[in-house]
Short mmCIF file of C-alpha atoms (C1' of nucleotides) in Angstrom, two decimals:
data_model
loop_
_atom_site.label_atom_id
_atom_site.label_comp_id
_atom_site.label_asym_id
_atom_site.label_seq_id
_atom_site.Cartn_x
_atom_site.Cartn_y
_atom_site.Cartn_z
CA UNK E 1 23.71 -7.10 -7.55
CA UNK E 2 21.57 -4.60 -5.55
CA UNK E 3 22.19 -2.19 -8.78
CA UNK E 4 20.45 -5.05 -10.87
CA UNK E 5 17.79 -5.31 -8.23
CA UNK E 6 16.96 -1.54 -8.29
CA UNK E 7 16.96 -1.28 -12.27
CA UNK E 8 14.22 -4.10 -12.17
CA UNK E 9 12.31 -2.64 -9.79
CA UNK E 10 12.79 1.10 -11.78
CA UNK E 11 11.98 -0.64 -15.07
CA UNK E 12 9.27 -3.19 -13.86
CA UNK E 13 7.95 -2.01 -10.65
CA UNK E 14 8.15 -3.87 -7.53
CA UNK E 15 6.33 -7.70 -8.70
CA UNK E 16 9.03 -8.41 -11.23
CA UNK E 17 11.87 -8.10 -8.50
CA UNK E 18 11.97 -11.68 -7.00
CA UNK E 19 14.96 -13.24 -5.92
CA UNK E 20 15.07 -15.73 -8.50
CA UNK E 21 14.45 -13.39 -11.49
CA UNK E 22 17.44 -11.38 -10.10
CA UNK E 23 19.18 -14.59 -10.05
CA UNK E 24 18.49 -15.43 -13.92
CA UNK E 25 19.23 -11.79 -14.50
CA UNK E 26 22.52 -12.28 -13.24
CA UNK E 27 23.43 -15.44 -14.78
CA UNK E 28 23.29 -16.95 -11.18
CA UNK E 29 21.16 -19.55 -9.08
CA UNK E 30 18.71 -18.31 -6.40
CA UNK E 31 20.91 -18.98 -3.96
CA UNK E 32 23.78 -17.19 -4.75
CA UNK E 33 21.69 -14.17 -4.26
CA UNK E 34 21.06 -15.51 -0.94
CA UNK E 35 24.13 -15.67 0.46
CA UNK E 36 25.02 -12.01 -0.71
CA UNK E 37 22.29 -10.29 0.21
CA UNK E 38 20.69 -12.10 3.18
CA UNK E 39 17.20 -12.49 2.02
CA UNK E 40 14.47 -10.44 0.27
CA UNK E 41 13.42 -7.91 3.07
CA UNK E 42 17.49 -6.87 3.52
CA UNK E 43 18.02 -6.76 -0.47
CA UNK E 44 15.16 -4.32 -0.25
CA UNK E 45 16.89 -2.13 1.89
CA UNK E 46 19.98 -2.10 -0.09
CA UNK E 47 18.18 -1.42 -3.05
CA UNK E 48 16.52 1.34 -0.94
CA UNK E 49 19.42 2.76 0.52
CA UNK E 50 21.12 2.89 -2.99
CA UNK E 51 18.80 4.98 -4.87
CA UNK E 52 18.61 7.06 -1.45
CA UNK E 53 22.54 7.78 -2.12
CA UNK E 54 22.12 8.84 -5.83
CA UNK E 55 19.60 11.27 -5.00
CA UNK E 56 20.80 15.16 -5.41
CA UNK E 57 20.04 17.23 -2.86
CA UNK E 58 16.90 19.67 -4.03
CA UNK E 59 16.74 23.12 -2.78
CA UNK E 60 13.74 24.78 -0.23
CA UNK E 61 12.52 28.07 -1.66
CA UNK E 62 10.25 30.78 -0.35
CA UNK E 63 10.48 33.69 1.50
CA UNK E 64 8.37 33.30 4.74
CA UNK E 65 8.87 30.21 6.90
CA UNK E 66 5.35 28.70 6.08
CA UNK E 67 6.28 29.11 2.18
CA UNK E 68 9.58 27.22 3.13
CA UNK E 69 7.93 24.43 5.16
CA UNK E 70 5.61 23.85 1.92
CA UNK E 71 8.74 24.03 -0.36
CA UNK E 72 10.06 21.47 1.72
CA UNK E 73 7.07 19.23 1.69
CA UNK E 74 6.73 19.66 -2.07
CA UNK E 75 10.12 18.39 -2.76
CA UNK E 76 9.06 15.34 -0.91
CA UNK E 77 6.34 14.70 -2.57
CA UNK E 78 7.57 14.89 -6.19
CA UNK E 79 10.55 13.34 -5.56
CA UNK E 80 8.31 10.00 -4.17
CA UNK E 81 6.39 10.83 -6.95
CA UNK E 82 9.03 10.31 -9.69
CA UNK E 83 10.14 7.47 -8.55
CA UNK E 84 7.15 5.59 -7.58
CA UNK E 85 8.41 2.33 -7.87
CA UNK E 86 10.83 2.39 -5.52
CA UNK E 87 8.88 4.04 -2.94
CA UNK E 88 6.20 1.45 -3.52
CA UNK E 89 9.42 -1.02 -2.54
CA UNK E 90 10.38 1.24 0.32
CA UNK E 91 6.88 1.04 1.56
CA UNK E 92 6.42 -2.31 1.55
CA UNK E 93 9.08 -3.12 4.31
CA UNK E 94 8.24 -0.01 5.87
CA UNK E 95 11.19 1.90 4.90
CA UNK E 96 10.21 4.96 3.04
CA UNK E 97 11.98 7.39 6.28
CA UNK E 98 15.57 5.90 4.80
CA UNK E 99 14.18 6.51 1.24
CA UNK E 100 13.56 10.33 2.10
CA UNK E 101 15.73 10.84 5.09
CA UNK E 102 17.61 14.07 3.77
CA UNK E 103 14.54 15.41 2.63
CA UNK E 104 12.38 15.12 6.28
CA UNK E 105 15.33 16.60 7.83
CA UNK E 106 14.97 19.80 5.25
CA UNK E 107 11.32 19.63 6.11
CA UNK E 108 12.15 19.69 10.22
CA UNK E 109 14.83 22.29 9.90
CA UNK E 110 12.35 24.53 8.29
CA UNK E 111 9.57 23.54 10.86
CA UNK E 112 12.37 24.77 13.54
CA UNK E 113 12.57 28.06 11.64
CA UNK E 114 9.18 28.61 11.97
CA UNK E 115 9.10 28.09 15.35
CA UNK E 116 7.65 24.63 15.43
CA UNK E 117 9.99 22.30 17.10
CA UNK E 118 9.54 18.59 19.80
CA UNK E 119 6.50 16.97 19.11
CA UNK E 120 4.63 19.63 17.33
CA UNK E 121 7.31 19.53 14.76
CA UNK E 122 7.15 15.68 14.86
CA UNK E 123 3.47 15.31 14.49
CA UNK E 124 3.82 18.18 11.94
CA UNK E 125 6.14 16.11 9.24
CA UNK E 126 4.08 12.76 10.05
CA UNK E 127 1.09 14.56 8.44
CA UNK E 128 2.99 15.76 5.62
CA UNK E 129 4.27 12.74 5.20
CA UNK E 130 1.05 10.30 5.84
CA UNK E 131 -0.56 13.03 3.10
CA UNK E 132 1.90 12.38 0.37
CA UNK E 133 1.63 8.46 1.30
CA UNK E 134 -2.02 8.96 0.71
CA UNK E 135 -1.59 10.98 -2.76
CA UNK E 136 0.70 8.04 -3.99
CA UNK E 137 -1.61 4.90 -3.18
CA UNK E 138 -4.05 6.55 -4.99
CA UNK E 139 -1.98 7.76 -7.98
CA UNK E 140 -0.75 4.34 -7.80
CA UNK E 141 -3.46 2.29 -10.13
CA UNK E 142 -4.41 4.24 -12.29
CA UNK E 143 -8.27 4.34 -13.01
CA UNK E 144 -7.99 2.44 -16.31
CA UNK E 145 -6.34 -1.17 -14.79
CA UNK E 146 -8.81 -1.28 -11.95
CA UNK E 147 -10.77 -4.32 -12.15
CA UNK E 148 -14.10 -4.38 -14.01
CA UNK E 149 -17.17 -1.78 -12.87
CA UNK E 150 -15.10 -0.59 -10.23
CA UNK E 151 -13.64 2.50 -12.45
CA UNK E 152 -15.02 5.56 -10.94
CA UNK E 153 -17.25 6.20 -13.98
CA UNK E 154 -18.82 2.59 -13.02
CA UNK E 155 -19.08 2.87 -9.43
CA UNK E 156 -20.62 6.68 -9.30
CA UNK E 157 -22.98 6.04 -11.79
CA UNK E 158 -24.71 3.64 -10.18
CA UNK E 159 -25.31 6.28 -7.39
CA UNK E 160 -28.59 8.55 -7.30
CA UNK E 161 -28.84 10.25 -4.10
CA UNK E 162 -31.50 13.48 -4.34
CA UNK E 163 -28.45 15.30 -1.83
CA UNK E 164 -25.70 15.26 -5.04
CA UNK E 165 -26.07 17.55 -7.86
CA UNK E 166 -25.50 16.21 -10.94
CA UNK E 167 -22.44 18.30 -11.54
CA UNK E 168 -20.88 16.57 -8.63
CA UNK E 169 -21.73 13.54 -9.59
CA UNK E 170 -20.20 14.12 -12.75
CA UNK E 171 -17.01 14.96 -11.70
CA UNK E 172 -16.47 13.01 -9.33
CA UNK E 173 -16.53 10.58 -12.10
CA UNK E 174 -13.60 12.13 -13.36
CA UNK E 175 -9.83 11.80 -12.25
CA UNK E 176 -9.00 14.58 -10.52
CA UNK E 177 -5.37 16.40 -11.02
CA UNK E 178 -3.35 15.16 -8.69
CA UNK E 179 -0.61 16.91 -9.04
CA UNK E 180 -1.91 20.35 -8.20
CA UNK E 181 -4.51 18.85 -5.43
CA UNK E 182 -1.31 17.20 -3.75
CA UNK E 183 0.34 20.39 -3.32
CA UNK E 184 -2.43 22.19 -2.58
CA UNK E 185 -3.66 19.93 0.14
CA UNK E 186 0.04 19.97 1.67
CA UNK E 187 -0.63 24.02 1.59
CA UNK E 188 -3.63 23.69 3.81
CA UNK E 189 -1.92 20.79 6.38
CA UNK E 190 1.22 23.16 6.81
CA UNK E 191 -1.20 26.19 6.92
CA UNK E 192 -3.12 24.11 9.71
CA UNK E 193 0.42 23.41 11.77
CA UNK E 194 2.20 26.14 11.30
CA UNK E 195 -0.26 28.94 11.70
CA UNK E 196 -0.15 28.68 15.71
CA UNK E 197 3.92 29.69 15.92
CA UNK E 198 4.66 33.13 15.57
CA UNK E 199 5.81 34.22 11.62
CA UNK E 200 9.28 35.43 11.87
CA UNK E 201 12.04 35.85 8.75
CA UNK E 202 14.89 33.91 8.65
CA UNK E 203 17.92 34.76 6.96
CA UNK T 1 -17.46 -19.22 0.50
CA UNK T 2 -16.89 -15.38 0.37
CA UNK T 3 -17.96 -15.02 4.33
CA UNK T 4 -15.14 -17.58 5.01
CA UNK T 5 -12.73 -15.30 3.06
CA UNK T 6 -13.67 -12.30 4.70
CA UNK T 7 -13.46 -14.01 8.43
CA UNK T 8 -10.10 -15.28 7.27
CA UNK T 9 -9.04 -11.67 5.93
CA UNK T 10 -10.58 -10.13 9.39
CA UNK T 11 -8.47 -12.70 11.83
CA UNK T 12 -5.55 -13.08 9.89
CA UNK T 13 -4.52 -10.31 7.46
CA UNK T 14 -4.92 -9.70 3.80
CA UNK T 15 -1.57 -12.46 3.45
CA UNK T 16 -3.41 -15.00 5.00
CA UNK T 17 -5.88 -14.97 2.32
CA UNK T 18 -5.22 -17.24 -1.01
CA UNK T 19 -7.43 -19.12 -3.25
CA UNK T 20 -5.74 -22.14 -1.84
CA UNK T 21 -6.06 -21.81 2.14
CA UNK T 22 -9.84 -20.63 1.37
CA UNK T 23 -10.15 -23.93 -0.35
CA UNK T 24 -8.73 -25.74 2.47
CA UNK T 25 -10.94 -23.83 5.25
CA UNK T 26 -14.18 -25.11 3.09
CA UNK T 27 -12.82 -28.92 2.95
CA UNK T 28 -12.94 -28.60 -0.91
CA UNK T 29 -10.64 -28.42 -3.94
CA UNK T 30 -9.14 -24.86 -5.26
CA UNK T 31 -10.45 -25.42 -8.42
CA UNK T 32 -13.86 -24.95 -6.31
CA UNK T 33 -13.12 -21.85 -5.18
CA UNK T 34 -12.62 -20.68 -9.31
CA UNK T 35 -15.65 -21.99 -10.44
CA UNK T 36 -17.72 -20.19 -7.49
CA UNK T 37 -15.53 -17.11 -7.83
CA UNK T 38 -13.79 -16.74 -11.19
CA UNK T 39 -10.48 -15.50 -9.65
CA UNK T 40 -8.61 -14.07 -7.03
CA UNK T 41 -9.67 -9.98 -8.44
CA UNK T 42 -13.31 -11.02 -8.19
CA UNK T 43 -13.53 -12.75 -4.89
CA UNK T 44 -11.84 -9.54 -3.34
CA UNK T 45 -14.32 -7.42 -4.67
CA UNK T 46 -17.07 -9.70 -3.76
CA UNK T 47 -15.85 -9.78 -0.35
CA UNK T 48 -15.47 -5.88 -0.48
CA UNK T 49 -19.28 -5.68 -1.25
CA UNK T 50 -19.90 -8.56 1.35
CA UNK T 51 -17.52 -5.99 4.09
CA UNK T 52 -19.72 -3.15 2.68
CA UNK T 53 -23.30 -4.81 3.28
CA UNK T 54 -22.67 -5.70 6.86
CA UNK T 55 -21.79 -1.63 7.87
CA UNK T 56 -23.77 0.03 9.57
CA UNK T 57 -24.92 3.65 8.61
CA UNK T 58 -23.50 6.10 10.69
CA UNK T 59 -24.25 9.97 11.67
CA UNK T 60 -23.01 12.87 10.75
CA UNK T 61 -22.49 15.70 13.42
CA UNK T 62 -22.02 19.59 13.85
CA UNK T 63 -23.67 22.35 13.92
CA UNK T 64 -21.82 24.82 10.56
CA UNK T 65 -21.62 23.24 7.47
CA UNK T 66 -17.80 22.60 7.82
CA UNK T 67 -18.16 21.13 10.87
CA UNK T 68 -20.27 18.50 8.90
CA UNK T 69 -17.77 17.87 6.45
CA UNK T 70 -15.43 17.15 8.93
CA UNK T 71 -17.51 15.00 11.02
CA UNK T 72 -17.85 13.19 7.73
CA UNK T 73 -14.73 12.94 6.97
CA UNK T 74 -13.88 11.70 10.18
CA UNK T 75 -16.48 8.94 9.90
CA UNK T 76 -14.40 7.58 6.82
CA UNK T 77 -11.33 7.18 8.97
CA UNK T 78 -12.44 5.66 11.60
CA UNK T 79 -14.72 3.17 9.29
CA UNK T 80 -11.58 2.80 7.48
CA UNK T 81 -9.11 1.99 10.49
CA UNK T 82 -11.10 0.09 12.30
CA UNK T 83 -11.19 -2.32 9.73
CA UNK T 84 -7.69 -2.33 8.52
CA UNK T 85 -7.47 -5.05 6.99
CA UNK T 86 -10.46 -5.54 4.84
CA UNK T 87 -9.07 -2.03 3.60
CA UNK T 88 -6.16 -3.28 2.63
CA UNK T 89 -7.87 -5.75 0.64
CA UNK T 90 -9.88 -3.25 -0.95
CA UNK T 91 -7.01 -1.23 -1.66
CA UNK T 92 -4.96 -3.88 -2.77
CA UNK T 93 -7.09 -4.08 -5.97
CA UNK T 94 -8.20 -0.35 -5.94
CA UNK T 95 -11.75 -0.86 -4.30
CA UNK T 96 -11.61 1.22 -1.82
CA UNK T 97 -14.53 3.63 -2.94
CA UNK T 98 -16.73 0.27 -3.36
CA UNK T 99 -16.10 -0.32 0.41
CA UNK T 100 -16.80 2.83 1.64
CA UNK T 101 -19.39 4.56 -0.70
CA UNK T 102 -22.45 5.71 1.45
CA UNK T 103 -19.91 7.84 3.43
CA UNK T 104 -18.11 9.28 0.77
CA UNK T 105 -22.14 9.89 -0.86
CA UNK T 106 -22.15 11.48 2.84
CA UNK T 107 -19.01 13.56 2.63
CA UNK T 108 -19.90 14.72 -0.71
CA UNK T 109 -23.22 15.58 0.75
CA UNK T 110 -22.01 18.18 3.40
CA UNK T 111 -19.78 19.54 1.00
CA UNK T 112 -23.00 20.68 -1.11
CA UNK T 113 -24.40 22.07 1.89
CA UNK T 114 -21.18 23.93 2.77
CA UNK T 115 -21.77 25.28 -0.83
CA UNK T 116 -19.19 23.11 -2.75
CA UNK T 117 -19.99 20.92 -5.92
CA UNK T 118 -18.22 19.97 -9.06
CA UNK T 119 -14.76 19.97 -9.53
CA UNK T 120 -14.15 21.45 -6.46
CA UNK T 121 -16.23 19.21 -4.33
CA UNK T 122 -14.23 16.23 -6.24
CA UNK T 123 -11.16 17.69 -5.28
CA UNK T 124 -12.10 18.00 -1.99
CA UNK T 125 -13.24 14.47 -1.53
CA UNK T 126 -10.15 13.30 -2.89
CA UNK T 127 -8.00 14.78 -0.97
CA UNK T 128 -9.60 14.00 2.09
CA UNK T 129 -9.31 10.48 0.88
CA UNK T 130 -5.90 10.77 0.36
CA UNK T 131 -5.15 11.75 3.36
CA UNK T 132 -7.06 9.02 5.09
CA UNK T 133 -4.99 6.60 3.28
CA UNK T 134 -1.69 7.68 4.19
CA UNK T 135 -2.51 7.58 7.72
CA UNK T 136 -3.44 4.17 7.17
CA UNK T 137 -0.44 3.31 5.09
CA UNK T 138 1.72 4.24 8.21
CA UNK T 139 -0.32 3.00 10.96
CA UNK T 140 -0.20 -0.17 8.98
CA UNK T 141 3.42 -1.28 10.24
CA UNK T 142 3.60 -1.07 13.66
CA UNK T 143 7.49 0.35 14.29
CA UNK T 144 8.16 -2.65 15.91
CA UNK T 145 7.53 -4.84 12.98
CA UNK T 146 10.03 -3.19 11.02
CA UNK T 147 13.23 -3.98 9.84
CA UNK T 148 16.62 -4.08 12.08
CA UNK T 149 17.87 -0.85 11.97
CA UNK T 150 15.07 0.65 10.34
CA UNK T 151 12.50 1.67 13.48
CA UNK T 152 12.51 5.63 13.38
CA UNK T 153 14.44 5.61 16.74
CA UNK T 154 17.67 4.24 15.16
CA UNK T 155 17.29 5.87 11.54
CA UNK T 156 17.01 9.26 13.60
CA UNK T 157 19.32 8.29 16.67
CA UNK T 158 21.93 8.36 13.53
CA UNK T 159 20.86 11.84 12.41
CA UNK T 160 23.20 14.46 13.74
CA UNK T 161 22.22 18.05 11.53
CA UNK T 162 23.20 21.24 13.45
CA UNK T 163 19.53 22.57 12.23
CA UNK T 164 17.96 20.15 14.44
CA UNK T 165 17.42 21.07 18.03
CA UNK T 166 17.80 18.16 20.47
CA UNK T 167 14.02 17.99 21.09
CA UNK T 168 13.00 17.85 17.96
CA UNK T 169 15.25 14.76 17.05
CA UNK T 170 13.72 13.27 20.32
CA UNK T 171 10.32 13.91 19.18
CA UNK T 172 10.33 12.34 15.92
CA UNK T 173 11.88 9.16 17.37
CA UNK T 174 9.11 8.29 19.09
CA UNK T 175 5.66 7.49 17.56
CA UNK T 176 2.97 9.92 16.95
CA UNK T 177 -0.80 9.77 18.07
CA UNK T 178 -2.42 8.71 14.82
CA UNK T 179 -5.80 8.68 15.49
CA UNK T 180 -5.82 12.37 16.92
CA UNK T 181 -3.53 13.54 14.33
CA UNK T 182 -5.62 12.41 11.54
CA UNK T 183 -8.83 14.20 12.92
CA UNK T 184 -6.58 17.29 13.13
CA UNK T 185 -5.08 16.76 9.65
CA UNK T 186 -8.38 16.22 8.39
CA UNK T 187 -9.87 19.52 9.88
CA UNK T 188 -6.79 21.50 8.34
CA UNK T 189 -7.77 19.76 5.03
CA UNK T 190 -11.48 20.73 5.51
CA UNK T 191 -10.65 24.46 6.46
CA UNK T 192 -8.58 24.38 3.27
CA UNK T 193 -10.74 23.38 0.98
CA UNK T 194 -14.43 24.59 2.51
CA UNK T 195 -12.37 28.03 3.20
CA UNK T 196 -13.80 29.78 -0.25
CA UNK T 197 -17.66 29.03 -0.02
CA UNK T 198 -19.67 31.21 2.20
CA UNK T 199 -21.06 29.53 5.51
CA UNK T 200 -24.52 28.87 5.64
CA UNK T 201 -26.89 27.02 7.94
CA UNK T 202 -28.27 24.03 7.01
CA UNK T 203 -31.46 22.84 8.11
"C1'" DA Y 1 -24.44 -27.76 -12.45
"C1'" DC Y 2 -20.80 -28.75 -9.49
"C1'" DC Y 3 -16.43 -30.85 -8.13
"C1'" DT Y 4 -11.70 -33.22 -8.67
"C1'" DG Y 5 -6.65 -34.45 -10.22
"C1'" DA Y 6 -2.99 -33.22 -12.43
"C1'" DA Y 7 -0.30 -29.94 -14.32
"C1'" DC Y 8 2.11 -25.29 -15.44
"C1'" DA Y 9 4.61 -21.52 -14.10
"C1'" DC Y 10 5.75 -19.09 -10.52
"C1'" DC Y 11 7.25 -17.61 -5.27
"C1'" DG Y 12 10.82 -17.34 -0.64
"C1'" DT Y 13 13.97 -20.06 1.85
"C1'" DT Y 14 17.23 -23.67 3.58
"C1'" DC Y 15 20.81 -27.12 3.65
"C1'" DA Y 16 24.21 -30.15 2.44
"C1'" DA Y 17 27.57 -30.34 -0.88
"C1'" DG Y 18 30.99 -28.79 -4.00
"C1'" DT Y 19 35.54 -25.76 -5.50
"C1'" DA Z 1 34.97 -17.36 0.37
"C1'" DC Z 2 31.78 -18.20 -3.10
"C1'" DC Z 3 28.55 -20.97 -5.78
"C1'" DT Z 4 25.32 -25.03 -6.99
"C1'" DG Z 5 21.43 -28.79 -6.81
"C1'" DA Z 6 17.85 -30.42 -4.71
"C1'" DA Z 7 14.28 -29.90 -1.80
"C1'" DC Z 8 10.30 -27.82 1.13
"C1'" DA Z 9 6.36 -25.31 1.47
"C1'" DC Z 10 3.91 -22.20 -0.60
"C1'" DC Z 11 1.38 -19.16 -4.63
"C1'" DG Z 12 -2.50 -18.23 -8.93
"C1'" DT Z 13 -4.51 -20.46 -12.75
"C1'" DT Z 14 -6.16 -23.79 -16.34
"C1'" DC Z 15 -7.97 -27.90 -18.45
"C1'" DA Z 16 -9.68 -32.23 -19.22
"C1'" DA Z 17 -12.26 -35.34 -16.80
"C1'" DG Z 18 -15.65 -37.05 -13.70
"C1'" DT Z 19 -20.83 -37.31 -11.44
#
DNA sequence: ACCTGAACACCGTTCAAGT
DNA sequence: ACCTGAACACCGTTCAAGT
């Protein structure tokens, strides 16, 4: 049942799972599904705390602590990132920490070992975190499905402002690559939090 | 008709707001609300623009060029969070750059100053926009909101990892200053990014 | 040009009833 | 213990029809 759920949500993204389309799916009426699971928000976290389980655990690399920290950070971030879908689910009942739980804890440990720890190390992973949460929404729609003459294109070519160059302009028209700009971004935040502690090796 | 839907999405959340309880607000049939509108996509959007009309201008600050960026930057936040929910809105069908344009026009502005354009001043821009969004994304749920079981101080309370001093685990439990985080996230972004181009004084 | 009624195809959720 | 039928209160959208 909360297998069929998640392979909807992995297959269709997040709209198609409803609980009566799970129903049908399963040869079942709506409220079947009801009395299993509860109701939508605590099928959600079942379905989240599933695809949490089948995750493999994905190793930090690096040899200084701040090159460990970003390792950390970057496994978060792709592994949201490859499965969009259900992080988009996780999201929406605010449960993305149970999604990623064994992954923050990699990303704390390695805080610790650089000599960030309490609330420096807590305020440390929230802006790791809130950053990747920020690369998804946007890599979420892509630029092509947005409604019409709000693609970038149509929006910054309406603008003339004698302050932009038109090589900004122009690119700025253009998607950018996430990808790299996500992990580089997460360089400068740990850079940012990590650069007051005192470097020292580990292992 | 598209000031009612914004007051509606200002008092009462981006949920509150369907073609039908607009309808009902203006004493008047949904079908209306379509022939006024066209459909749900384009009433957001007009009620983006509507949102993006009524803001005011607002300063940038600082003295070096990436101290302006910043500043800018920071503007976009707190524009951003202090109207949550007509951000969600905006988000919800990927307008967000329609609802905040003359500051990212500002942003992008300092960032030519500070002696970055192109690609790189794109890049820039979007990650600070990225960034903004996450923090939004989890200042959105208040922990209390959340699921049984799922506030951070019972998916942590269950975390027992021998990396993980006692302080730490304490930390992270309880919530973070957003607002002061972000403005510090945001500066580590901007140091990142404005890091390569030479400072010079502007004006 | 502007508005309505009725309909279609969806939602989440509950409750009494069946085996 | 497990499943169903029927119902309630919602959605977005369309289409023919009215004035």
């Amino acid at each position: 049942m909360v297998a069929a759920a998640l392979s909807i949500v992995e297959t269709e993204g997040v709209d198609a799972l409803s609980m009566r389309r799970l129903a049908a799916d399963l040869g079942v009426t709506t409220t079947t599904v009801y009395w299993h699971v509860g109701n939508r928000e605590q099928l959600i976290v079942a379905v989240v705390e599933l695809h949490a389980e089948r995750q493999a655990a994905v190793e930090v690399i690096g040899g200084t602590p701040r090159e460990r920290v970003h390792s950390a950070a970057v496994n978060i971030w792709r592994s949201t990132r490859s499965h969009r879908n259900v992080t988009a689910l996780a999201s929406s009942v605010g449960a993305t920490t149970l999604l990623e739980l064994p992954l923050e804890v990699a990303v704390l440990a390695e805080l610790d070992a650089a000599g960030v720890r309490g609330a420096a190390a807590r305020d440390a992973l929230q802006a790791v975190l809130s950053c990747i949460a920020g690369f998804l929404v946007t890599a979420w729609r892509p630029p092509e499905e947005r409604p019409e003459g709000l693609r970038p294109s149509d929006v910054w070519g309406r603008v003339d402002d004698p302050r932009l160059p038109r090589a900004t302009i122009r690119a700025v028209s253009r998607p950018a690559d996430l990808d790299r700009l996500a992990e580089r971004t997460l360089r400068s935040i740990v850079d940012g939090l990590v650069a007051d502690a005192e470097p020292e090796r580990r292992r």
